[in-house]
JSON list of C-alpha atoms in Angstrom, two decimals:
[
{"chain": "I", "resi": 1, "resn": "LEU", "atom": "CA", "xyz": [-5.46, -20.41, -0.56]},
{"chain": "I", "resi": 2, "resn": "GLU", "atom": "CA", "xyz": [-2.34, -21.59, -2.39]},
{"chain": "I", "resi": 3, "resn": "VAL", "atom": "CA", "xyz": [-1.63, -18.02, -3.51]},
{"chain": "I", "resi": 4, "resn": "ILE", "atom": "CA", "xyz": [-2.07, -16.70, 0.03]},
{"chain": "I", "resi": 5, "resn": "ILE", "atom": "CA", "xyz": [0.25, -19.35, 1.50]},
{"chain": "I", "resi": 6, "resn": "GLY", "atom": "CA", "xyz": [2.84, -18.64, -1.21]},
{"chain": "I", "resi": 7, "resn": "CYS", "atom": "CA", "xyz": [2.68, -14.93, -0.48]},
{"chain": "I", "resi": 8, "resn": "ALA", "atom": "CA", "xyz": [2.96, -15.52, 3.27]},
{"chain": "I", "resi": 9, "resn": "LEU", "atom": "CA", "xyz": [6.11, -17.55, 2.70]},
{"chain": "I", "resi": 10, "resn": "GLU", "atom": "CA", "xyz": [7.55, -14.81, 0.48]},
{"chain": "I", "resi": 11, "resn": "GLY", "atom": "CA", "xyz": [7.13, -12.20, 3.17]},
{"chain": "I", "resi": 12, "resn": "ALA", "atom": "CA", "xyz": [4.81, -9.84, 4.97]},
{"chain": "I", "resi": 13, "resn": "GLU", "atom": "CA", "xyz": [4.74, -7.20, 2.24]},
{"chain": "I", "resi": 14, "resn": "THR", "atom": "CA", "xyz": [3.79, -9.74, -0.43]},
{"chain": "I", "resi": 15, "resn": "LEU", "atom": "CA", "xyz": [1.05, -11.09, 1.82]},
{"chain": "I", "resi": 16, "resn": "ASP", "atom": "CA", "xyz": [-0.23, -7.56, 2.47]},
{"chain": "I", "resi": 17, "resn": "ASN", "atom": "CA", "xyz": [-0.39, -6.87, -1.26]},
{"chain": "I", "resi": 18, "resn": "VAL", "atom": "CA", "xyz": [-2.40, -9.98, -2.11]},
{"chain": "I", "resi": 19, "resn": "LEU", "atom": "CA", "xyz": [-4.76, -9.47, 0.84]},
{"chain": "I", "resi": 20, "resn": "ASN", "atom": "CA", "xyz": [-5.32, -5.85, -0.22]},
{"chain": "I", "resi": 21, "resn": "GLU", "atom": "CA", "xyz": [-6.19, -7.04, -3.73]},
{"chain": "I", "resi": 22, "resn": "LEU", "atom": "CA", "xyz": [-8.55, -9.71, -2.39]},
{"chain": "I", "resi": 23, "resn": "ARG", "atom": "CA", "xyz": [-10.15, -7.27, 0.05]},
{"chain": "I", "resi": 24, "resn": "ASP", "atom": "CA", "xyz": [-10.68, -4.63, -2.64]},
{"chain": "I", "resi": 25, "resn": "SER", "atom": "CA", "xyz": [-12.19, -7.18, -5.02]},
{"chain": "I", "resi": 26, "resn": "ARG", "atom": "CA", "xyz": [-14.30, -8.61, -2.17]},
{"chain": "I", "resi": 27, "resn": "GLY", "atom": "CA", "xyz": [-12.52, -11.96, -2.65]},
{"chain": "I", "resi": 28, "resn": "LEU", "atom": "CA", "xyz": [-12.24, -12.36, 1.10]},
{"chain": "I", "resi": 29, "resn": "ASP", "atom": "CA", "xyz": [-15.40, -13.72, 2.64]},
{"chain": "I", "resi": 30, "resn": "ASP", "atom": "CA", "xyz": [-16.71, -16.24, 5.12]},
{"chain": "I", "resi": 31, "resn": "GLY", "atom": "CA", "xyz": [-16.53, -18.94, 2.46]},
{"chain": "I", "resi": 32, "resn": "MET", "atom": "CA", "xyz": [-12.73, -18.59, 2.42]},
{"chain": "I", "resi": 33, "resn": "ILE", "atom": "CA", "xyz": [-12.66, -18.91, 6.22]},
{"chain": "I", "resi": 34, "resn": "ASP", "atom": "CA", "xyz": [-14.86, -22.01, 6.10]},
{"chain": "I", "resi": 35, "resn": "TYR", "atom": "CA", "xyz": [-12.58, -23.53, 3.46]},
{"chain": "I", "resi": 36, "resn": "ILE", "atom": "CA", "xyz": [-9.48, -22.91, 5.61]},
{"chain": "I", "resi": 37, "resn": "ASP", "atom": "CA", "xyz": [-11.28, -24.43, 8.61]},
{"chain": "I", "resi": 38, "resn": "ASP", "atom": "CA", "xyz": [-11.94, -27.55, 6.52]},
{"chain": "I", "resi": 39, "resn": "VAL", "atom": "CA", "xyz": [-8.30, -27.74, 5.39]},
{"chain": "I", "resi": 40, "resn": "ILE", "atom": "CA", "xyz": [-7.09, -27.37, 9.00]},
{"chain": "I", "resi": 41, "resn": "ALA", "atom": "CA", "xyz": [-9.51, -30.09, 10.16]},
{"chain": "I", "resi": 42, "resn": "GLN", "atom": "CA", "xyz": [-8.32, -32.44, 7.39]},
{"chain": "I", "resi": 43, "resn": "ALA", "atom": "CA", "xyz": [-4.69, -31.73, 8.25]},
{"chain": "I", "resi": 44, "resn": "LYS", "atom": "CA", "xyz": [-5.34, -32.47, 11.92]},
{"chain": "I", "resi": 45, "resn": "GLU", "atom": "CA", "xyz": [-7.05, -35.76, 11.02]},
{"chain": "I", "resi": 46, "resn": "LYS", "atom": "CA", "xyz": [-4.15, -36.85, 8.81]},
{"chain": "I", "resi": 47, "resn": "GLU", "atom": "CA", "xyz": [-1.37, -35.69, 11.11]},
{"chain": "I", "resi": 48, "resn": "PRO", "atom": "CA", "xyz": [-1.45, -38.67, 13.52]},
{"chain": "I", "resi": 49, "resn": "LEU", "atom": "CA", "xyz": [-1.43, -41.13, 10.58]},
{"chain": "I", "resi": 50, "resn": "SER", "atom": "CA", "xyz": [1.66, -39.65, 9.00]},
{"chain": "I", "resi": 51, "resn": "PRO", "atom": "CA", "xyz": [4.94, -41.14, 10.27]},
{"chain": "I", "resi": 52, "resn": "GLN", "atom": "CA", "xyz": [6.61, -37.72, 10.24]},
{"chain": "I", "resi": 53, "resn": "GLY", "atom": "CA", "xyz": [3.56, -35.54, 10.82]},
{"chain": "I", "resi": 54, "resn": "LEU", "atom": "CA", "xyz": [2.84, -32.51, 8.67]},
{"chain": "I", "resi": 55, "resn": "GLY", "atom": "CA", "xyz": [6.21, -30.89, 9.02]},
{"chain": "I", "resi": 56, "resn": "SER", "atom": "CA", "xyz": [8.25, -29.99, 12.01]},
{"chain": "I", "resi": 57, "resn": "LYS", "atom": "CA", "xyz": [6.50, -29.24, 15.24]},
{"chain": "I", "resi": 58, "resn": "GLY", "atom": "CA", "xyz": [5.97, -25.55, 15.66]},
{"chain": "I", "resi": 59, "resn": "VAL", "atom": "CA", "xyz": [4.84, -23.36, 18.49]},
{"chain": "I", "resi": 60, "resn": "GLY", "atom": "CA", "xyz": [3.07, -25.31, 21.24]},
{"chain": "I", "resi": 61, "resn": "GLY", "atom": "CA", "xyz": [3.90, -28.65, 19.61]},
{"chain": "I", "resi": 62, "resn": "GLU", "atom": "CA", "xyz": [1.47, -27.96, 16.78]},
{"chain": "I", "resi": 63, "resn": "PRO", "atom": "CA", "xyz": [2.69, -28.96, 13.30]},
{"chain": "I", "resi": 64, "resn": "THR", "atom": "CA", "xyz": [4.02, -26.00, 11.31]},
{"chain": "I", "resi": 65, "resn": "LEU", "atom": "CA", "xyz": [1.47, -26.41, 8.50]},
{"chain": "I", "resi": 66, "resn": "ILE", "atom": "CA", "xyz": [-1.47, -26.33, 10.89]},
{"chain": "I", "resi": 67, "resn": "ARG", "atom": "CA", "xyz": [0.02, -23.35, 12.76]},
{"chain": "I", "resi": 68, "resn": "MET", "atom": "CA", "xyz": [0.62, -21.48, 9.49]},
{"chain": "I", "resi": 69, "resn": "LEU", "atom": "CA", "xyz": [-2.93, -22.13, 8.28]},
{"chain": "I", "resi": 70, "resn": "SER", "atom": "CA", "xyz": [-4.31, -20.97, 11.63]},
{"chain": "I", "resi": 71, "resn": "VAL", "atom": "CA", "xyz": [-2.31, -17.73, 11.51]},
{"chain": "I", "resi": 72, "resn": "ILE", "atom": "CA", "xyz": [-3.43, -17.10, 7.92]},
{"chain": "I", "resi": 73, "resn": "LYS", "atom": "CA", "xyz": [-7.03, -17.75, 8.93]},
{"chain": "I", "resi": 74, "resn": "ASP", "atom": "CA", "xyz": [-6.72, -15.29, 11.85]},
{"chain": "I", "resi": 75, "resn": "ARG", "atom": "CA", "xyz": [-5.28, -12.69, 9.49]},
{"chain": "I", "resi": 76, "resn": "LEU", "atom": "CA", "xyz": [-8.10, -13.21, 6.97]},
{"chain": "I", "resi": 77, "resn": "VAL", "atom": "CA", "xyz": [-10.72, -12.92, 9.71]},
{"chain": "I", "resi": 78, "resn": "ALA", "atom": "CA", "xyz": [-9.09, -9.68, 10.82]},
{"chain": "I", "resi": 79, "resn": "GLU", "atom": "CA", "xyz": [-9.08, -8.39, 7.23]},
{"chain": "I", "resi": 80, "resn": "ILE", "atom": "CA", "xyz": [-12.77, -9.21, 6.82]},
{"chain": "I", "resi": 81, "resn": "ARG", "atom": "CA", "xyz": [-13.78, -7.68, 10.15]},
{"chain": "I", "resi": 82, "resn": "THR", "atom": "CA", "xyz": [-11.75, -4.51, 9.62]},
{"chain": "I", "resi": 83, "resn": "ARG", "atom": "CA", "xyz": [-12.27, -4.10, 5.89]},
{"chain": "I", "resi": 84, "resn": "ASP", "atom": "CA", "xyz": [-13.67, -0.59, 6.31]},
{"chain": "I", "resi": 85, "resn": "LYS", "atom": "CA", "xyz": [-11.65, 0.48, 9.33]},
{"chain": "I", "resi": 86, "resn": "PRO", "atom": "CA", "xyz": [-9.26, 3.36, 8.64]},
{"chain": "I", "resi": 87, "resn": "TYR", "atom": "CA", "xyz": [-6.61, 2.38, 11.21]},
{"chain": "I", "resi": 88, "resn": "VAL", "atom": "CA", "xyz": [-5.98, -0.96, 9.53]},
{"chain": "I", "resi": 89, "resn": "ARG", "atom": "CA", "xyz": [-5.35, 0.71, 6.19]},
{"chain": "I", "resi": 90, "resn": "LEU", "atom": "CA", "xyz": [-3.27, 3.44, 7.79]},
{"chain": "I", "resi": 91, "resn": "LEU", "atom": "CA", "xyz": [-1.05, 0.92, 9.59]},
{"chain": "I", "resi": 92, "resn": "ALA", "atom": "CA", "xyz": [-0.69, -1.20, 6.45]},
{"chain": "I", "resi": 93, "resn": "ALA", "atom": "CA", "xyz": [0.41, 1.87, 4.49]},
{"chain": "I", "resi": 94, "resn": "LEU", "atom": "CA", "xyz": [2.93, 2.85, 7.18]},
{"chain": "I", "resi": 95, "resn": "LEU", "atom": "CA", "xyz": [4.32, -0.69, 7.30]},
{"chain": "I", "resi": 96, "resn": "ARG", "atom": "CA", "xyz": [5.04, -0.51, 3.57]},
{"chain": "I", "resi": 97, "resn": "MET", "atom": "CA", "xyz": [7.06, 2.70, 3.97]},
{"chain": "I", "resi": 98, "resn": "PRO", "atom": "CA", "xyz": [10.74, 1.98, 4.56]},
{"chain": "I", "resi": 99, "resn": "HIS", "atom": "CA", "xyz": [11.81, 5.43, 5.79]},
{"chain": "I", "resi": 100, "resn": "ARG", "atom": "CA", "xyz": [10.85, 7.30, 8.94]},
{"chain": "I", "resi": 101, "resn": "ASP", "atom": "CA", "xyz": [10.54, 10.66, 7.15]},
{"chain": "I", "resi": 102, "resn": "GLU", "atom": "CA", "xyz": [8.08, 9.11, 4.68]},
{"chain": "I", "resi": 103, "resn": "ARG", "atom": "CA", "xyz": [5.99, 7.81, 7.55]},
{"chain": "I", "resi": 104, "resn": "GLU", "atom": "CA", "xyz": [6.08, 11.15, 9.38]},
{"chain": "I", "resi": 105, "resn": "GLU", "atom": "CA", "xyz": [4.95, 13.00, 6.26]},
{"chain": "I", "resi": 106, "resn": "PHE", "atom": "CA", "xyz": [2.18, 10.47, 5.68]},
{"chain": "I", "resi": 107, "resn": "LEU", "atom": "CA", "xyz": [1.02, 10.75, 9.31]},
{"chain": "I", "resi": 108, "resn": "ALA", "atom": "CA", "xyz": [0.92, 14.54, 9.04]},
{"chain": "I", "resi": 109, "resn": "GLY", "atom": "CA", "xyz": [-1.34, 14.22, 6.02]},
{"chain": "I", "resi": 110, "resn": "THR", "atom": "CA", "xyz": [-3.73, 11.70, 7.54]},
{"chain": "I", "resi": 111, "resn": "VAL", "atom": "CA", "xyz": [-3.87, 12.15, 11.33]},
{"chain": "I", "resi": 112, "resn": "ARG", "atom": "CA", "xyz": [-4.99, 15.66, 12.28]},
{"chain": "I", "resi": 113, "resn": "ALA", "atom": "CA", "xyz": [-5.77, 15.56, 16.00]},
{"chain": "I", "resi": 114, "resn": "LYS", "atom": "CA", "xyz": [-3.87, 14.38, 19.07]},
{"chain": "I", "resi": 115, "resn": "ASP", "atom": "CA", "xyz": [-6.82, 12.24, 20.21]},
{"chain": "I", "resi": 116, "resn": "GLU", "atom": "CA", "xyz": [-6.84, 10.45, 16.88]},
{"chain": "I", "resi": 117, "resn": "ALA", "atom": "CA", "xyz": [-3.07, 9.89, 17.16]},
{"chain": "I", "resi": 118, "resn": "MET", "atom": "CA", "xyz": [-3.56, 8.49, 20.69]},
{"chain": "I", "resi": 119, "resn": "GLU", "atom": "CA", "xyz": [-6.28, 6.10, 19.48]},
{"chain": "I", "resi": 120, "resn": "PHE", "atom": "CA", "xyz": [-4.12, 5.00, 16.56]},
{"chain": "I", "resi": 121, "resn": "ALA", "atom": "CA", "xyz": [-1.15, 4.36, 18.88]},
{"chain": "I", "resi": 122, "resn": "ALA", "atom": "CA", "xyz": [-3.39, 2.27, 21.15]},
{"chain": "I", "resi": 123, "resn": "PHE", "atom": "CA", "xyz": [-4.61, 0.33, 18.09]},
{"chain": "I", "resi": 124, "resn": "ILE", "atom": "CA", "xyz": [-0.99, -0.43, 17.10]},
{"chain": "I", "resi": 125, "resn": "LEU", "atom": "CA", "xyz": [-0.09, -1.50, 20.65]},
{"chain": "I", "resi": 126, "resn": "ASP", "atom": "CA", "xyz": [-3.07, -3.89, 20.67]},
{"chain": "I", "resi": 127, "resn": "GLY", "atom": "CA", "xyz": [-1.83, -5.33, 17.38]},
{"chain": "I", "resi": 128, "resn": "ILE", "atom": "CA", "xyz": [1.69, -5.78, 18.73]},
{"chain": "I", "resi": 129, "resn": "GLN", "atom": "CA", "xyz": [0.37, -7.53, 21.82]},
{"chain": "I", "resi": 130, "resn": "TYR", "atom": "CA", "xyz": [-1.83, -9.84, 19.71]},
{"chain": "I", "resi": 131, "resn": "MET", "atom": "CA", "xyz": [1.02, -10.73, 17.37]},
{"chain": "I", "resi": 132, "resn": "GLU", "atom": "CA", "xyz": [3.41, -11.44, 20.24]},
{"chain": "I", "resi": 133, "resn": "GLN", "atom": "CA", "xyz": [0.86, -13.69, 21.95]},
{"chain": "I", "resi": 134, "resn": "HIS", "atom": "CA", "xyz": [0.03, -15.57, 18.74]},
{"chain": "I", "resi": 135, "resn": "ARG", "atom": "CA", "xyz": [3.61, -15.70, 17.53]},
{"chain": "I", "resi": 136, "resn": "ALA", "atom": "CA", "xyz": [4.36, -17.18, 14.12]},
{"chain": "I", "resi": 137, "resn": "ASP", "atom": "CA", "xyz": [8.07, -16.66, 13.65]},
{"chain": "I", "resi": 138, "resn": "TRP", "atom": "CA", "xyz": [7.88, -17.02, 9.88]},
{"chain": "I", "resi": 139, "resn": "LEU", "atom": "CA", "xyz": [5.65, -13.95, 9.64]},
{"chain": "I", "resi": 140, "resn": "VAL", "atom": "CA", "xyz": [5.83, -11.84, 12.75]},
{"chain": "I", "resi": 141, "resn": "ASP", "atom": "CA", "xyz": [9.28, -10.79, 13.97]},
{"chain": "I", "resi": 142, "resn": "GLU", "atom": "CA", "xyz": [10.22, -8.05, 11.50]},
{"chain": "I", "resi": 143, "resn": "ARG", "atom": "CA", "xyz": [6.67, -6.72, 11.41]},
{"chain": "I", "resi": 144, "resn": "VAL", "atom": "CA", "xyz": [6.42, -6.43, 15.20]},
{"chain": "I", "resi": 145, "resn": "GLU", "atom": "CA", "xyz": [9.70, -4.53, 15.34]},
{"chain": "I", "resi": 146, "resn": "LYS", "atom": "CA", "xyz": [8.53, -2.13, 12.64]},
{"chain": "I", "resi": 147, "resn": "MET", "atom": "CA", "xyz": [5.19, -1.68, 14.44]},
{"chain": "I", "resi": 148, "resn": "LYS", "atom": "CA", "xyz": [7.12, -0.76, 17.59]},
{"chain": "I", "resi": 149, "resn": "GLN", "atom": "CA", "xyz": [9.03, 1.86, 15.59]},
{"chain": "I", "resi": 150, "resn": "ILE", "atom": "CA", "xyz": [5.79, 3.19, 14.14]},
{"chain": "I", "resi": 151, "resn": "VAL", "atom": "CA", "xyz": [4.06, 3.43, 17.53]},
{"chain": "I", "resi": 152, "resn": "ASN", "atom": "CA", "xyz": [7.03, 5.45, 18.82]},
{"chain": "I", "resi": 153, "resn": "GLU", "atom": "CA", "xyz": [6.77, 7.73, 15.79]},
{"chain": "I", "resi": 154, "resn": "VAL", "atom": "CA", "xyz": [3.01, 8.13, 16.33]},
{"chain": "I", "resi": 155, "resn": "ASP", "atom": "CA", "xyz": [3.63, 8.95, 20.01]},
{"chain": "I", "resi": 156, "resn": "MET", "atom": "CA", "xyz": [6.15, 11.64, 19.03]},
{"chain": "I", "resi": 157, "resn": "TYR", "atom": "CA", "xyz": [3.72, 12.98, 16.45]},
{"chain": "I", "resi": 158, "resn": "GLN", "atom": "CA", "xyz": [0.94, 13.01, 19.06]},
{"chain": "I", "resi": 159, "resn": "THR", "atom": "CA", "xyz": [3.18, 15.02, 21.39]},
{"chain": "I", "resi": 160, "resn": "LYS", "atom": "CA", "xyz": [3.83, 17.49, 18.56]},
{"chain": "I", "resi": 161, "resn": "LEU", "atom": "CA", "xyz": [0.09, 17.82, 17.92]},
{"chain": "I", "resi": 162, "resn": "ALA", "atom": "CA", "xyz": [-0.55, 18.36, 21.63]},
{"chain": "I", "resi": 163, "resn": "ARG", "atom": "CA", "xyz": [2.02, 21.18, 21.70]},
{"chain": "I", "resi": 164, "resn": "GLU", "atom": "CA", "xyz": [0.47, 22.76, 18.61]},
{"chain": "I", "resi": 165, "resn": "GLU", "atom": "CA", "xyz": [-3.01, 22.57, 20.16]},
{"chain": "I", "resi": 166, "resn": "GLU", "atom": "CA", "xyz": [-1.72, 24.14, 23.39]},
{"chain": "I", "resi": 167, "resn": "ALA", "atom": "CA", "xyz": [-0.06, 26.95, 21.42]},
{"chain": "I", "resi": 168, "resn": "GLU", "atom": "CA", "xyz": [-3.33, 27.59, 19.54]},
{"chain": "I", "resi": 169, "resn": "ASP", "atom": "CA", "xyz": [-5.25, 27.66, 22.84]},
{"chain": "I", "resi": 170, "resn": "GLU", "atom": "CA", "xyz": [-2.78, 30.18, 24.28]},
{"chain": "I", "resi": 171, "resn": "GLU", "atom": "CA", "xyz": [-3.09, 32.39, 21.19]},
{"chain": "I", "resi": 172, "resn": "GLU", "atom": "CA", "xyz": [-6.88, 32.35, 21.50]},
{"chain": "I", "resi": 173, "resn": "ALA", "atom": "CA", "xyz": [-6.70, 33.28, 25.18]}
]
């Protein structure tokens, strides 16, 4: 947990890297979630006794430490639930790519049909909505903006695929 918190404080890319390693080594499991639940419960019990609380009050008046642990727990749950889902890995890879042309080339090599591009865009939009509703400013802002860029790129790519499919249909007719 200390490593995960340290990586989260370093930045989204560092957190992604450590979570990928833990996921691949099957180090993420329900035991980790239970442990974080216990730490959150202990922090909530101690918070009223502390003269200054557990750090500054964060979103919704909740102490920053408790909010941070809750966001990390949500992220770990998402990683566990989507461990074998291709869209999660695809989005993570695209988020690590700094340049639009890199992302476009990667999309062209991985997403082959317009319907798949539409589903992937919807997946990203759901993620953006979730992150905006469960805002954690120390982790979210730059990632949400990049996800918005990526969803626009996927939409443009989907339009390109649709045109290509229409052209193929016309050639066949």
